[in-house]
Every structure is written in C-alpha cells, then in structure tokens.
JSON list of C-alpha atoms in Angstrom, two decimals:
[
{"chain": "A", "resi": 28, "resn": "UNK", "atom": "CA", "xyz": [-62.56, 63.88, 71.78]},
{"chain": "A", "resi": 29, "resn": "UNK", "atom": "CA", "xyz": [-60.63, 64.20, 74.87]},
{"chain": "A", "resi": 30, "resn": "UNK", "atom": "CA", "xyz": [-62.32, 62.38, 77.80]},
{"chain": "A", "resi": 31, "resn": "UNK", "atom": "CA", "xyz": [-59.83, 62.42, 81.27]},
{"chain": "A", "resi": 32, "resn": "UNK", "atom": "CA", "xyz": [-60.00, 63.68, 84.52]},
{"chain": "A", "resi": 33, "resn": "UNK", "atom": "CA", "xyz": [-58.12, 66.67, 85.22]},
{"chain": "A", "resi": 34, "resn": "UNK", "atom": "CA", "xyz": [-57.85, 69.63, 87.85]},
{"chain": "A", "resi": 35, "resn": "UNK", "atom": "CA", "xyz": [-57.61, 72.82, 86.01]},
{"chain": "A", "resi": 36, "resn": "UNK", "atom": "CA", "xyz": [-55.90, 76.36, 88.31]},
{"chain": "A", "resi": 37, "resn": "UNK", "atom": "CA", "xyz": [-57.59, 79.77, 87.82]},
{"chain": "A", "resi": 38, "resn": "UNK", "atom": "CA", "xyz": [-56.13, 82.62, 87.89]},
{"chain": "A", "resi": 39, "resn": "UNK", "atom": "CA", "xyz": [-52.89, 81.49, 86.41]},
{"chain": "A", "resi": 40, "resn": "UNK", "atom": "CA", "xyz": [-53.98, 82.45, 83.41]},
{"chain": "A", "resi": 41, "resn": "UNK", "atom": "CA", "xyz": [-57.14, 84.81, 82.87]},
{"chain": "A", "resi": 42, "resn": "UNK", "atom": "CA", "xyz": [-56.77, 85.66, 79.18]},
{"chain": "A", "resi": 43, "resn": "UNK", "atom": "CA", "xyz": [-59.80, 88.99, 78.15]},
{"chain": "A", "resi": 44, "resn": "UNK", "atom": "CA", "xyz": [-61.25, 88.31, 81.29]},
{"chain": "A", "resi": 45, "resn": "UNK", "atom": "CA", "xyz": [-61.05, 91.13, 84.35]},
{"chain": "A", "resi": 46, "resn": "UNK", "atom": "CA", "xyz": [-61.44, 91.66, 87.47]},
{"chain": "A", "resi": 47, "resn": "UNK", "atom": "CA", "xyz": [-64.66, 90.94, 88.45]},
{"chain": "A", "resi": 48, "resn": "UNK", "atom": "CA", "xyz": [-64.35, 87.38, 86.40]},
{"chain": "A", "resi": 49, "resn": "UNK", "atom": "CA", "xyz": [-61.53, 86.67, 88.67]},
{"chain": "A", "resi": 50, "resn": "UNK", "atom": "CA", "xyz": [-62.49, 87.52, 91.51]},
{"chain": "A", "resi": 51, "resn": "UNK", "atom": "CA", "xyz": [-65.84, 85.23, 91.12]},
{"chain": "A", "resi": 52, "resn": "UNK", "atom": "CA", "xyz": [-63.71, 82.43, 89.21]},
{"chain": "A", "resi": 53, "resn": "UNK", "atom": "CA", "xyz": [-63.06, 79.38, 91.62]},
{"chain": "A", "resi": 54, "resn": "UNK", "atom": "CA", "xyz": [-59.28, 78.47, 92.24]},
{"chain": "A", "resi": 55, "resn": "UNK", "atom": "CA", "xyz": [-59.43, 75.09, 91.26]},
{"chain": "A", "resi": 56, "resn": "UNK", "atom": "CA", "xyz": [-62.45, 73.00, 88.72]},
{"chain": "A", "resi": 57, "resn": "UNK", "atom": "CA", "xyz": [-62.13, 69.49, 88.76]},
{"chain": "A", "resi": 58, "resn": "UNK", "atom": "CA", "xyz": [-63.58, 68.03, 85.59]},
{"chain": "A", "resi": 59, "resn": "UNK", "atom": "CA", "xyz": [-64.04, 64.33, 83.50]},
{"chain": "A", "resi": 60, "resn": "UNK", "atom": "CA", "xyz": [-65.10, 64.27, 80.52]},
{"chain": "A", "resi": 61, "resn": "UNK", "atom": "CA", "xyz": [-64.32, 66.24, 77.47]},
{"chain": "A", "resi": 62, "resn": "UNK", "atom": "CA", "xyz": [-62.51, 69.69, 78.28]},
{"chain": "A", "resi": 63, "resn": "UNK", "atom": "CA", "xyz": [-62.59, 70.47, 75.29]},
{"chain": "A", "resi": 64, "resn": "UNK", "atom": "CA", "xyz": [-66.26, 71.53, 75.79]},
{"chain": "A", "resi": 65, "resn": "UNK", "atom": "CA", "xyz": [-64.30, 74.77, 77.99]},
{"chain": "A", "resi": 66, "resn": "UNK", "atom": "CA", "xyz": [-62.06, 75.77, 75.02]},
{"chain": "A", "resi": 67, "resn": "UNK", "atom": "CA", "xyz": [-64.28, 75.20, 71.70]},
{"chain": "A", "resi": 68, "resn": "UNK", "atom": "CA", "xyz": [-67.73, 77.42, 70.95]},
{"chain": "A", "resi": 69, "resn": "UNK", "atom": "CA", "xyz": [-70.28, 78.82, 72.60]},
{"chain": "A", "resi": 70, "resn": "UNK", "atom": "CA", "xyz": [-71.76, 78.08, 75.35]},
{"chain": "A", "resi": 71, "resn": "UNK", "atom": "CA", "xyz": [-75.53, 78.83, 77.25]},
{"chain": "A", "resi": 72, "resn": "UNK", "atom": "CA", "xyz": [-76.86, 77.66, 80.51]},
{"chain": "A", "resi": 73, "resn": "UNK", "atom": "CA", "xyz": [-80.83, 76.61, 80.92]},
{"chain": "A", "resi": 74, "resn": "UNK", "atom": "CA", "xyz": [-81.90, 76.92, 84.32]},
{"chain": "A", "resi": 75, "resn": "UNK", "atom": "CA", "xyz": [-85.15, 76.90, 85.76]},
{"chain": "A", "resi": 76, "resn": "UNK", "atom": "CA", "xyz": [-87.65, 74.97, 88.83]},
{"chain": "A", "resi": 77, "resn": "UNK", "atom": "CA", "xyz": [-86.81, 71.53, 90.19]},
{"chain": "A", "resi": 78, "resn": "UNK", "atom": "CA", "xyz": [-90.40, 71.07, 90.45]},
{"chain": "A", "resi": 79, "resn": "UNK", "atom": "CA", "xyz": [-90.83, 71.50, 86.46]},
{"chain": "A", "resi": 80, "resn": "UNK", "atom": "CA", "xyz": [-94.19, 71.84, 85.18]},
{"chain": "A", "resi": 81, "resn": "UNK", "atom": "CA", "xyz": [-95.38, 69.92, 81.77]},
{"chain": "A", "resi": 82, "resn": "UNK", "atom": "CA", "xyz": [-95.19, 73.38, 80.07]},
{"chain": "A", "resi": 83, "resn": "UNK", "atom": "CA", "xyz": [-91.72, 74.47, 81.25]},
{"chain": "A", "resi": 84, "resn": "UNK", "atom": "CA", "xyz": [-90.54, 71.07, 80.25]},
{"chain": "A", "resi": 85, "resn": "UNK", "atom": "CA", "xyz": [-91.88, 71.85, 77.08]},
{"chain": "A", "resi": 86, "resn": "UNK", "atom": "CA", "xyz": [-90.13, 75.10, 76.62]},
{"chain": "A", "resi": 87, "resn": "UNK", "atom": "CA", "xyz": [-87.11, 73.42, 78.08]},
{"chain": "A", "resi": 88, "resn": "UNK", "atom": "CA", "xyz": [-87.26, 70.85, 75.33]},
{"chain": "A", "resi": 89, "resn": "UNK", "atom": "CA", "xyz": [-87.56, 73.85, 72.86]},
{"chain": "A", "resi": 90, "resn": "UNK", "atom": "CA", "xyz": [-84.85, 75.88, 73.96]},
{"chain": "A", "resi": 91, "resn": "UNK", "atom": "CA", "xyz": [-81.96, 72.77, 74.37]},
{"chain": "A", "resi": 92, "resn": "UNK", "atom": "CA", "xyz": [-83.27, 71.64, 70.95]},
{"chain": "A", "resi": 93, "resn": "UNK", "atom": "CA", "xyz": [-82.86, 75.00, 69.32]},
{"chain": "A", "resi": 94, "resn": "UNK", "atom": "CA", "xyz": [-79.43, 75.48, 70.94]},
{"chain": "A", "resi": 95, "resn": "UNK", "atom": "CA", "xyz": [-78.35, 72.23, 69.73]},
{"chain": "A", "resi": 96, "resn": "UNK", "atom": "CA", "xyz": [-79.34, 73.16, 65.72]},
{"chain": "A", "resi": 97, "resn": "UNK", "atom": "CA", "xyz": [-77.12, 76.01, 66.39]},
{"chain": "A", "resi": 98, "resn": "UNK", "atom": "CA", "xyz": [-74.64, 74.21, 67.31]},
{"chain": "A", "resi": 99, "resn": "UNK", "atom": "CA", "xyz": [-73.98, 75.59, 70.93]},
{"chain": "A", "resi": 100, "resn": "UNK", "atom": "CA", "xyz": [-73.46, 73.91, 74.35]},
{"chain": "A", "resi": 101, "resn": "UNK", "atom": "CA", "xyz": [-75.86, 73.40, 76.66]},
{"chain": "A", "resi": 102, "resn": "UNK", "atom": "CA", "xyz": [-74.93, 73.79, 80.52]},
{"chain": "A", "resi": 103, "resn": "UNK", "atom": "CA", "xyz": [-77.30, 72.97, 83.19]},
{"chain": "A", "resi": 104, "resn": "UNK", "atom": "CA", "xyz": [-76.79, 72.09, 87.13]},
{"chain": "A", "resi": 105, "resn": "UNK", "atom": "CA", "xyz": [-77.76, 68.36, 86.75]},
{"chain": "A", "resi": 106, "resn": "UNK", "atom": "CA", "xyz": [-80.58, 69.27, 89.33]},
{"chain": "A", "resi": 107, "resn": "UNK", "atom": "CA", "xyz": [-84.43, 67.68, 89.29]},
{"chain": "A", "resi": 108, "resn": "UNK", "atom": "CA", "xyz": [-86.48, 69.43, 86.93]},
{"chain": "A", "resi": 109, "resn": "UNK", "atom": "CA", "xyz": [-85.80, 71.97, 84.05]},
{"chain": "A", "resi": 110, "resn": "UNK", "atom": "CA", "xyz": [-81.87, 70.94, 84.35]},
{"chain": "A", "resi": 111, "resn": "UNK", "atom": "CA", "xyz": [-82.20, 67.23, 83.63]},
{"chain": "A", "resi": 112, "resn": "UNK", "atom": "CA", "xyz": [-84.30, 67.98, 80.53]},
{"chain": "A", "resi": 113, "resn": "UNK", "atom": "CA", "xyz": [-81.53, 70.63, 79.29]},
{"chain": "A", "resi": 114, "resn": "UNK", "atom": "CA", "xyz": [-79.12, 67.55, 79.78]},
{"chain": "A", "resi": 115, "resn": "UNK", "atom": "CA", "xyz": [-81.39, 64.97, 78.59]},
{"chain": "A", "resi": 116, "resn": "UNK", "atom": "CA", "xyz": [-82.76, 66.79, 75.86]},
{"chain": "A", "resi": 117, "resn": "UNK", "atom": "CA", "xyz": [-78.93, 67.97, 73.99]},
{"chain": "A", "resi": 118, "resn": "UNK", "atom": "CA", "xyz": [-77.96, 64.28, 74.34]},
{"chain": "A", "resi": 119, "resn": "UNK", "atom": "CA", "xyz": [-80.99, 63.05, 72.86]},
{"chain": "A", "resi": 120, "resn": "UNK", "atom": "CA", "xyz": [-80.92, 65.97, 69.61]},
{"chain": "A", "resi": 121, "resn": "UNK", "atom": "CA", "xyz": [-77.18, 64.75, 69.22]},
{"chain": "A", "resi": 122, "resn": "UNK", "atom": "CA", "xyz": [-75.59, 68.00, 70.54]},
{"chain": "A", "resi": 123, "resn": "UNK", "atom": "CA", "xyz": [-73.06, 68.50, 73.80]},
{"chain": "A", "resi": 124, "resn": "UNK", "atom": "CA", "xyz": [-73.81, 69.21, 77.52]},
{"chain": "A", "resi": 125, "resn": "UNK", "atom": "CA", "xyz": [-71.12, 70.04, 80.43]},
{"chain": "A", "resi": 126, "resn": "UNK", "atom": "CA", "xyz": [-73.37, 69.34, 83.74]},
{"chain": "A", "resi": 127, "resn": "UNK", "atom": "CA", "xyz": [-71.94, 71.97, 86.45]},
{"chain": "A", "resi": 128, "resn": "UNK", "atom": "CA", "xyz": [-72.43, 70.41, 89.85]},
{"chain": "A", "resi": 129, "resn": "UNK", "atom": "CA", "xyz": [-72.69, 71.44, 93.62]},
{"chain": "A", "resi": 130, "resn": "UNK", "atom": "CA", "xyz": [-71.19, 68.13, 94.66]},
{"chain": "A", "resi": 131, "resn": "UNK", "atom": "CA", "xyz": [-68.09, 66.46, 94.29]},
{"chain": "A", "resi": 132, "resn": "UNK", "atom": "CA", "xyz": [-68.21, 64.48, 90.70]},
{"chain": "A", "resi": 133, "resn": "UNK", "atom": "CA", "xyz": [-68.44, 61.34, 92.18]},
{"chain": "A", "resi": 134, "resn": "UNK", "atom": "CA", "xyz": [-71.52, 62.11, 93.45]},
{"chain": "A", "resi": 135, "resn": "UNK", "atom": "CA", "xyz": [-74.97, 62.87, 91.29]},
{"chain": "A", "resi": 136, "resn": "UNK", "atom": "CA", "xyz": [-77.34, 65.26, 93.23]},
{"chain": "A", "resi": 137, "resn": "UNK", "atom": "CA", "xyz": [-80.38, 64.02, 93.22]},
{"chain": "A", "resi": 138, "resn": "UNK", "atom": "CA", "xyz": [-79.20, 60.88, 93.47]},
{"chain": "A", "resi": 139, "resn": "UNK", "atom": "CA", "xyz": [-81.52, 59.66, 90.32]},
{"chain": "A", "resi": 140, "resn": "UNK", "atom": "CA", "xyz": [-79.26, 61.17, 87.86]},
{"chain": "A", "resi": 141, "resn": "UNK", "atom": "CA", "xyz": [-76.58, 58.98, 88.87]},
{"chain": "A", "resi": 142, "resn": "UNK", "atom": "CA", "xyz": [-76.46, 57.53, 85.20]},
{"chain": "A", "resi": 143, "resn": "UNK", "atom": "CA", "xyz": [-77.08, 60.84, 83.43]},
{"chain": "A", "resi": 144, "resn": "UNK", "atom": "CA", "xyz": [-74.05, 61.77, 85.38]},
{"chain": "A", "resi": 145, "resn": "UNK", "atom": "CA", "xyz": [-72.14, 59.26, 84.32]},
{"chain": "A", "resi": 146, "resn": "UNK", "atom": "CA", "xyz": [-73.35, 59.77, 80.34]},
{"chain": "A", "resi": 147, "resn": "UNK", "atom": "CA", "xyz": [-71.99, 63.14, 80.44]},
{"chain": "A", "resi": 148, "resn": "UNK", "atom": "CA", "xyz": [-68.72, 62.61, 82.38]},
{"chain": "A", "resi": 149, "resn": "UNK", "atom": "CA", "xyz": [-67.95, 59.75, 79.49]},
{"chain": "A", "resi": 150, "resn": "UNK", "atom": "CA", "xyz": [-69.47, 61.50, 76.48]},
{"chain": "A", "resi": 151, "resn": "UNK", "atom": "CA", "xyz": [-69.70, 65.06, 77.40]},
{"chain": "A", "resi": 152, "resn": "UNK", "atom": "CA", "xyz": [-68.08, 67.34, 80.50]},
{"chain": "A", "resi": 153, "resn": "UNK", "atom": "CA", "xyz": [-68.66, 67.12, 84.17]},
{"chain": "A", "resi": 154, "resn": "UNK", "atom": "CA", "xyz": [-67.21, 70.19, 86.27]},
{"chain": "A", "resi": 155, "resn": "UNK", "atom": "CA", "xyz": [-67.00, 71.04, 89.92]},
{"chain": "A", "resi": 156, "resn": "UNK", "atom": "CA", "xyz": [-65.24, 73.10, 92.48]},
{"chain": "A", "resi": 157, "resn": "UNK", "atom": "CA", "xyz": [-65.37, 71.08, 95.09]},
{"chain": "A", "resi": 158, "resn": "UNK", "atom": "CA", "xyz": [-63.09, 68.27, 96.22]},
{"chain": "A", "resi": 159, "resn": "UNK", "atom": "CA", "xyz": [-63.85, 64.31, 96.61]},
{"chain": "A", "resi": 160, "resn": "UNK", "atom": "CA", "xyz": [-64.90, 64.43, 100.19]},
{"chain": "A", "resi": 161, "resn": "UNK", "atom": "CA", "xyz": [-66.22, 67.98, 100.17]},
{"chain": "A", "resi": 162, "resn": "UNK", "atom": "CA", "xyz": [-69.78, 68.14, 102.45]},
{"chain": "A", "resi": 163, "resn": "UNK", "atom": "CA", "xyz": [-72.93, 68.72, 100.95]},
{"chain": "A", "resi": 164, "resn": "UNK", "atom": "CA", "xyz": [-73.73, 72.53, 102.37]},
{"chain": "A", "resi": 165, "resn": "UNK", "atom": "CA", "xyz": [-76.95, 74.37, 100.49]},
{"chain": "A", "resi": 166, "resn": "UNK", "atom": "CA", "xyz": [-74.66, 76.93, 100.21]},
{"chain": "A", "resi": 167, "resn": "UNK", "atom": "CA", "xyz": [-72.65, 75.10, 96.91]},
{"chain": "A", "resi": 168, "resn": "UNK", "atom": "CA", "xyz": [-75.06, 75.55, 94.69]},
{"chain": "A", "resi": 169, "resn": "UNK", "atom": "CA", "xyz": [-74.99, 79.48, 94.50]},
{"chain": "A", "resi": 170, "resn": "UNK", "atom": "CA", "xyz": [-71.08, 79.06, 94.08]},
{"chain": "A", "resi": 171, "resn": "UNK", "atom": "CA", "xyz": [-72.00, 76.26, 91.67]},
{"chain": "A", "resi": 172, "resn": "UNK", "atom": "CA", "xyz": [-74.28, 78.95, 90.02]},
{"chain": "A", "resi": 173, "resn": "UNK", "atom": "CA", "xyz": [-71.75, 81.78, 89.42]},
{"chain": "A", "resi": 174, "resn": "UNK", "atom": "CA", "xyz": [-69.29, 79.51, 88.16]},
{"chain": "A", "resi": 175, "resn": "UNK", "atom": "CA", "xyz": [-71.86, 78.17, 85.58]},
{"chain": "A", "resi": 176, "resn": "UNK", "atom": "CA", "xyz": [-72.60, 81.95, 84.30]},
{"chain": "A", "resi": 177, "resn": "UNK", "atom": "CA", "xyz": [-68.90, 82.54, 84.57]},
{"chain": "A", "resi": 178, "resn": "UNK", "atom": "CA", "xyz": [-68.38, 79.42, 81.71]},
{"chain": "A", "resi": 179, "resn": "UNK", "atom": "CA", "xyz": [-71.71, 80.65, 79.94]},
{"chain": "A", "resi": 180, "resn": "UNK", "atom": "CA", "xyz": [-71.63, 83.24, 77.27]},
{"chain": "A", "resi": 181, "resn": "UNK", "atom": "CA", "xyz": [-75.38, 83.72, 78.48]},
{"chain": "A", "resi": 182, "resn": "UNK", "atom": "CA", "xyz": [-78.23, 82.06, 80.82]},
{"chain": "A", "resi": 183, "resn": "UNK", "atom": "CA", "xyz": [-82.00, 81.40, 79.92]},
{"chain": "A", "resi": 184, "resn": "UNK", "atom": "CA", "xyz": [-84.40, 81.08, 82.35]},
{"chain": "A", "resi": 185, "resn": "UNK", "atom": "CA", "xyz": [-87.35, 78.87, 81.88]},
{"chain": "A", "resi": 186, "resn": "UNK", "atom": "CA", "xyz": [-89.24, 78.99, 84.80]},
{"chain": "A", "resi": 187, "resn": "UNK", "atom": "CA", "xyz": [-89.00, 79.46, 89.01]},
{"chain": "A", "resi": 188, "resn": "UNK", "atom": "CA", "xyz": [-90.92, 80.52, 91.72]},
{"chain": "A", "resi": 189, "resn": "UNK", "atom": "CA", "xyz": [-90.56, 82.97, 93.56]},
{"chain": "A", "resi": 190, "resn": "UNK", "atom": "CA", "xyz": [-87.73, 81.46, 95.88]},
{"chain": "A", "resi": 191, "resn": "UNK", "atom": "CA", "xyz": [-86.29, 79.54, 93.45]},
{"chain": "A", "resi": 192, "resn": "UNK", "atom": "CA", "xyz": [-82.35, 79.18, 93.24]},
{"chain": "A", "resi": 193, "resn": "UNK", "atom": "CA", "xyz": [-82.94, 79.96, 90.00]},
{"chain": "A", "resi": 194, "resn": "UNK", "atom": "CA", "xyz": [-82.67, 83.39, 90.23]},
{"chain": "A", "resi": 195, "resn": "UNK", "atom": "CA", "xyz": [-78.93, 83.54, 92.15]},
{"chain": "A", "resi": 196, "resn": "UNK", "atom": "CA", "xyz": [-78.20, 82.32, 88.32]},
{"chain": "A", "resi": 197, "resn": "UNK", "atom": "CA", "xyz": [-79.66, 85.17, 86.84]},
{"chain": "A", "resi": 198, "resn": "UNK", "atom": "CA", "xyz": [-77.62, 87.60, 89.43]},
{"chain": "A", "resi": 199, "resn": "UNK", "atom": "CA", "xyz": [-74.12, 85.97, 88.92]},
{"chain": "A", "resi": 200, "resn": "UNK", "atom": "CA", "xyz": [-74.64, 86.26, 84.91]},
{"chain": "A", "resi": 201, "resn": "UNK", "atom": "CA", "xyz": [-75.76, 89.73, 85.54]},
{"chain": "A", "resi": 202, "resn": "UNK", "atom": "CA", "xyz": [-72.68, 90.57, 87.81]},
{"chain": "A", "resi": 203, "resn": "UNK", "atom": "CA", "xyz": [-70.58, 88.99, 85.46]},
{"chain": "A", "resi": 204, "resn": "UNK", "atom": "CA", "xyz": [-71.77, 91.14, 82.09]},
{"chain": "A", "resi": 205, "resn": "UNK", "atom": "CA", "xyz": [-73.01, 88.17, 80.83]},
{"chain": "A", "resi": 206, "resn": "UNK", "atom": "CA", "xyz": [-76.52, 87.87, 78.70]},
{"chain": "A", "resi": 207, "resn": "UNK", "atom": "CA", "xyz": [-79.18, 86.86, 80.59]},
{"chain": "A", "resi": 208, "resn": "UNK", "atom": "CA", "xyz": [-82.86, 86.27, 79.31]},
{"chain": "A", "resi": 209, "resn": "UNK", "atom": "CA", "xyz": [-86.23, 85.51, 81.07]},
{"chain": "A", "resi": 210, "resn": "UNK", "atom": "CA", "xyz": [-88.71, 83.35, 78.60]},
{"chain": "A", "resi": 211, "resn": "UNK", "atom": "CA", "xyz": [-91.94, 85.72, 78.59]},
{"chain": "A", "resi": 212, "resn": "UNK", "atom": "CA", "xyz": [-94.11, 83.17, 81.13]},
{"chain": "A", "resi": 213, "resn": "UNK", "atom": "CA", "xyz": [-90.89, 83.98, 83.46]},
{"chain": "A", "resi": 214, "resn": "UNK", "atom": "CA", "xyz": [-91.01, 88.30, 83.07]},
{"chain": "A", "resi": 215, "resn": "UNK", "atom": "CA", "xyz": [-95.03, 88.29, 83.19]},
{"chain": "A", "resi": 216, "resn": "UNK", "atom": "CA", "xyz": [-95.37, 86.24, 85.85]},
{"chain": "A", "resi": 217, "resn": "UNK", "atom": "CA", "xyz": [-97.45, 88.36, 88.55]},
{"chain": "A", "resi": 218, "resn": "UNK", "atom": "CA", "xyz": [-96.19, 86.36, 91.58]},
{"chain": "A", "resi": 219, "resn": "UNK", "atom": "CA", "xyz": [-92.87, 86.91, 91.13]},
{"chain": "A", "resi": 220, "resn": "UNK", "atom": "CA", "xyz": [-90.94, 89.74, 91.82]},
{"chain": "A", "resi": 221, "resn": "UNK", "atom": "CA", "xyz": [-87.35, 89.35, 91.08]},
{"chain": "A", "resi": 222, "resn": "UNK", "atom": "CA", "xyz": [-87.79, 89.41, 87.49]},
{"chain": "A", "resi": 223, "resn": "UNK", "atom": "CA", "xyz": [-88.81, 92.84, 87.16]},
{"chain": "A", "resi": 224, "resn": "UNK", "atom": "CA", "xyz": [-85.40, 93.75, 89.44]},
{"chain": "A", "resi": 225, "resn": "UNK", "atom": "CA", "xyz": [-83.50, 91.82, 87.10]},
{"chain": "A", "resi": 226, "resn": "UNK", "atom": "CA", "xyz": [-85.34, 93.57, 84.05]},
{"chain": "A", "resi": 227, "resn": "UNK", "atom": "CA", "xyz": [-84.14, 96.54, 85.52]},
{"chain": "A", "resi": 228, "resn": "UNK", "atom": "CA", "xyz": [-80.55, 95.43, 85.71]},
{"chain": "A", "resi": 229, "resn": "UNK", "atom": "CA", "xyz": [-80.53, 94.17, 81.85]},
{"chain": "A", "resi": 230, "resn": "UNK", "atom": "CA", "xyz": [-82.19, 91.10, 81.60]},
{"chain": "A", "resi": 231, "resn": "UNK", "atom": "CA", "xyz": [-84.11, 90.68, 78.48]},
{"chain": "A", "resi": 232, "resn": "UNK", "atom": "CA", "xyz": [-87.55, 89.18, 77.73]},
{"chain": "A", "resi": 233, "resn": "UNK", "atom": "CA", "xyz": [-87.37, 86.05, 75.19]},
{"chain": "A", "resi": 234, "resn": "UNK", "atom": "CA", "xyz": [-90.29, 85.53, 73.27]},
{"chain": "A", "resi": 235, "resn": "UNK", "atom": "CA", "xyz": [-90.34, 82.20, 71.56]},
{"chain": "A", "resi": 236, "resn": "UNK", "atom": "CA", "xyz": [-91.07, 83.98, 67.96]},
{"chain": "A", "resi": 237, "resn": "UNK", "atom": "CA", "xyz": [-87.50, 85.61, 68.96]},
{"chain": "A", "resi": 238, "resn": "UNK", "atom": "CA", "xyz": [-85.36, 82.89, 69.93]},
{"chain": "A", "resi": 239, "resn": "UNK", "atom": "CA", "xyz": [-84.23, 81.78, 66.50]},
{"chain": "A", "resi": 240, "resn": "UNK", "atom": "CA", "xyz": [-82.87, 85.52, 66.42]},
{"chain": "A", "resi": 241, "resn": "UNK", "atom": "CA", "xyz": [-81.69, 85.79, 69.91]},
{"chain": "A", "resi": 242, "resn": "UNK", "atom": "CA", "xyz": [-79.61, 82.71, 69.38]},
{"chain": "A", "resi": 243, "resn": "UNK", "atom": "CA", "xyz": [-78.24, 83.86, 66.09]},
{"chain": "A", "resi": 244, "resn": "UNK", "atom": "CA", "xyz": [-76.83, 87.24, 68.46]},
{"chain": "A", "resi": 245, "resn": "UNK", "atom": "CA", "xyz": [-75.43, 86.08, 71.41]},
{"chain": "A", "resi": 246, "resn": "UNK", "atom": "CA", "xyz": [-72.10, 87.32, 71.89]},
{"chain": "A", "resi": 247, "resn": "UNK", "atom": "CA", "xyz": [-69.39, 84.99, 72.41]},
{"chain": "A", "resi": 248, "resn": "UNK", "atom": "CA", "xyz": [-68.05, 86.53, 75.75]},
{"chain": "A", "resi": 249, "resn": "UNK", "atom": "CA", "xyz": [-65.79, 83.52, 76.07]},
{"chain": "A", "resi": 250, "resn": "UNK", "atom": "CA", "xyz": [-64.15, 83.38, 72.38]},
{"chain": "A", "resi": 251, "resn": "UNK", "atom": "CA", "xyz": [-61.26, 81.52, 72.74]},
{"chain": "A", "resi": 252, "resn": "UNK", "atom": "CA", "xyz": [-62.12, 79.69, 75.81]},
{"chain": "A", "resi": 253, "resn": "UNK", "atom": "CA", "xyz": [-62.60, 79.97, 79.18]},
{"chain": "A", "resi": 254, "resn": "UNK", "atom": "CA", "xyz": [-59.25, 81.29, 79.98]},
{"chain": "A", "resi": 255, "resn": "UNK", "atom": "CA", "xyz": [-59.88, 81.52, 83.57]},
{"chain": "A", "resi": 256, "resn": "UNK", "atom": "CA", "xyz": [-58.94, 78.17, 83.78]},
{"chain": "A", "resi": 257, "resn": "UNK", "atom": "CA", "xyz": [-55.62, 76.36, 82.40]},
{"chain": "A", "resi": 258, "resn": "UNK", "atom": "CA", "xyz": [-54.58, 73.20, 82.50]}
]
C-alpha cells in the first residue's frame, strides 16, 4: 500500500478523458493516503443529507456494505450525516474509502471527524483541491462535488431535501456522463423537485431488489485510472 502525501497536476496528462472532464478537472489535488485508490478499480460516491435520518442511515449502511462485497471504493465528502456512515461503514466491512474534502486536509469539516479523517488519510485516501491555508468559502463544496463525480465511475443518492447540496452532486455526475442513481425514497419523494429534473436528464431509480444488479453493471468510466491526474 502506498501511503504519502503528494500533489498530483491535471491536465498534463488526461488519458480517454475529453473535454468536458478537463475542463471541470481541478489543476492541482493534494492527497495522503493511498493513491493508489485513484489508479486501481472502481469507484462510487454515496452522498446524501447531513441531517441523516435512522432510515437513510440504514440504506446508507446497505449500499457501502454492498459496494464493499463487490469489491469497489466508496467515496463520500467526509460531511455530517449520510457521508460519515459511507466512510464509517467501508472501514468497518473491511473495504476502502477516499474521503473528498472542501477543506484543506489538515482540516476535518465538521470538526468531529477529525479522527475519521485521520483513519482514512493513514489507511485509505484523503483528496483536496485546495491548499493548506485555503479559507473556508460555502462555495468549496460544489467544486469539492464535481471533482468527486469526476473520480467516481457513478454517484448514489440516499437521501436530501429539497435544498440539499446533495443534488449539485447529482448535476456534476450528470454533466460529466457519469451514472447517477436516486434510491426510490429519493425519486418518489413528493417534496422534492429536482429529482424528477434529474430523471429527465438520465438519472435512474435504484430499487433495493436492484442494487445487487445495478452494481454488477456499472461501467468503469475510469478504467485505468483517473488519468486526469499524474503524479
């Protein structure tokens, strides 16, 4: 395993990936941990609500676990809620994690997942695009967002509200041609309205009888690596 700190350049080096990849790929991601998480399988992000409920934990415990038996990385944000159980839950089923962050990597947002920060930077992958000393704007986190999709071979969403960040996730991955897929409570959901858009953009439904498929056929969009970035 190959645990350092390094800062890798985009665009140097973009292998099958085009123009629109590019243009969304950051030009620098500073990482510890394990880069070999960037270069080796496949990977797919669960997002969802900060403010989790004790069914979307569930689900998120379902999903991370059933990623994990397949043997395929699980990204998250490292954010309250449906993120930290993504993280929590592929550590404790024995799989691997990379934690994309809208801080600096010295710096765990919220400020309680200072030690799972510090688990995955030693035993897993920590990325970000922004420099030691960079300030915290709200405005990272979309960035933070689109660069997570742009690792990702595909998202799932668990849950979000209506305003939820969540959902600049599920735009990036769309922009970027990458899978994305809304967990049934997510698509059905009468109060919200952006799922339908996204629906209507090529977002698929997941129904938890289908995941075991699903996960069997997504597409490896980033075989080889992610050859945006190079050491």
């Amino acid at each position: 395993m190959m645990r350092m700190h390094a800062e890798l350049r985009t665009r140097d080096a973009l292998g099958p990936f085009g123009p629109v990849e590019e243009k969304n790929a950051p030009d620098v991601l500073y990482t510890a941990g394990d880069t070999a998480l960037l270069t080796e399988g496949a990977r797919v992000a669960i997002v969802g609500s900060r403010k989790a409920t004790p069914d979307g934990i569930k689900r998120a415990q379902a999903v991370a676990r059933a990623l994990v038996q397949q043997g395929i990385i699980v990204v998250s944000g490292l954010a309250e809620g449906i993120d930290t159980v993504a993280h929590r839950t592929a550590i404790e089923e024995g799989g691997r994690t990379i934690a994309v962050l809208g801080t600096p990597l010295s710096k765990a947002y919220p400020a309680t997942n200072a030690g799972l920060l510090e688990e995955i930077k030693r035993d897993h992958l920590a990325i970000s695009q922004f420099p030691e000393g960079y300030p915290g704007k709200s405005e990272n986190f979309p960035r933070r967002n689109r660069t997570m999709a742009l690792i990702c071979d595909a998202t799932i969403v668990i849950e979000a509200s209506e305003k939820s960040g969540t959902r600049h996730q599920g735009w990036e991955a769309i922009r970027l041609g990458r899978d994305l897929y809304l967990l049934e409570n997510v698509a059905t959901n009468p109060n919200l309205t952006w799922p339908k858009q996204l629906i209507e953009y090529g977002a698929q439904i997941l129904r938890r009888e289908d995941l075991p498929d699903i996960l069997l056929d997504i597409p490896n969009y980033t075989a080889g690596g992610v050859r945006a970035f190079e050491l």
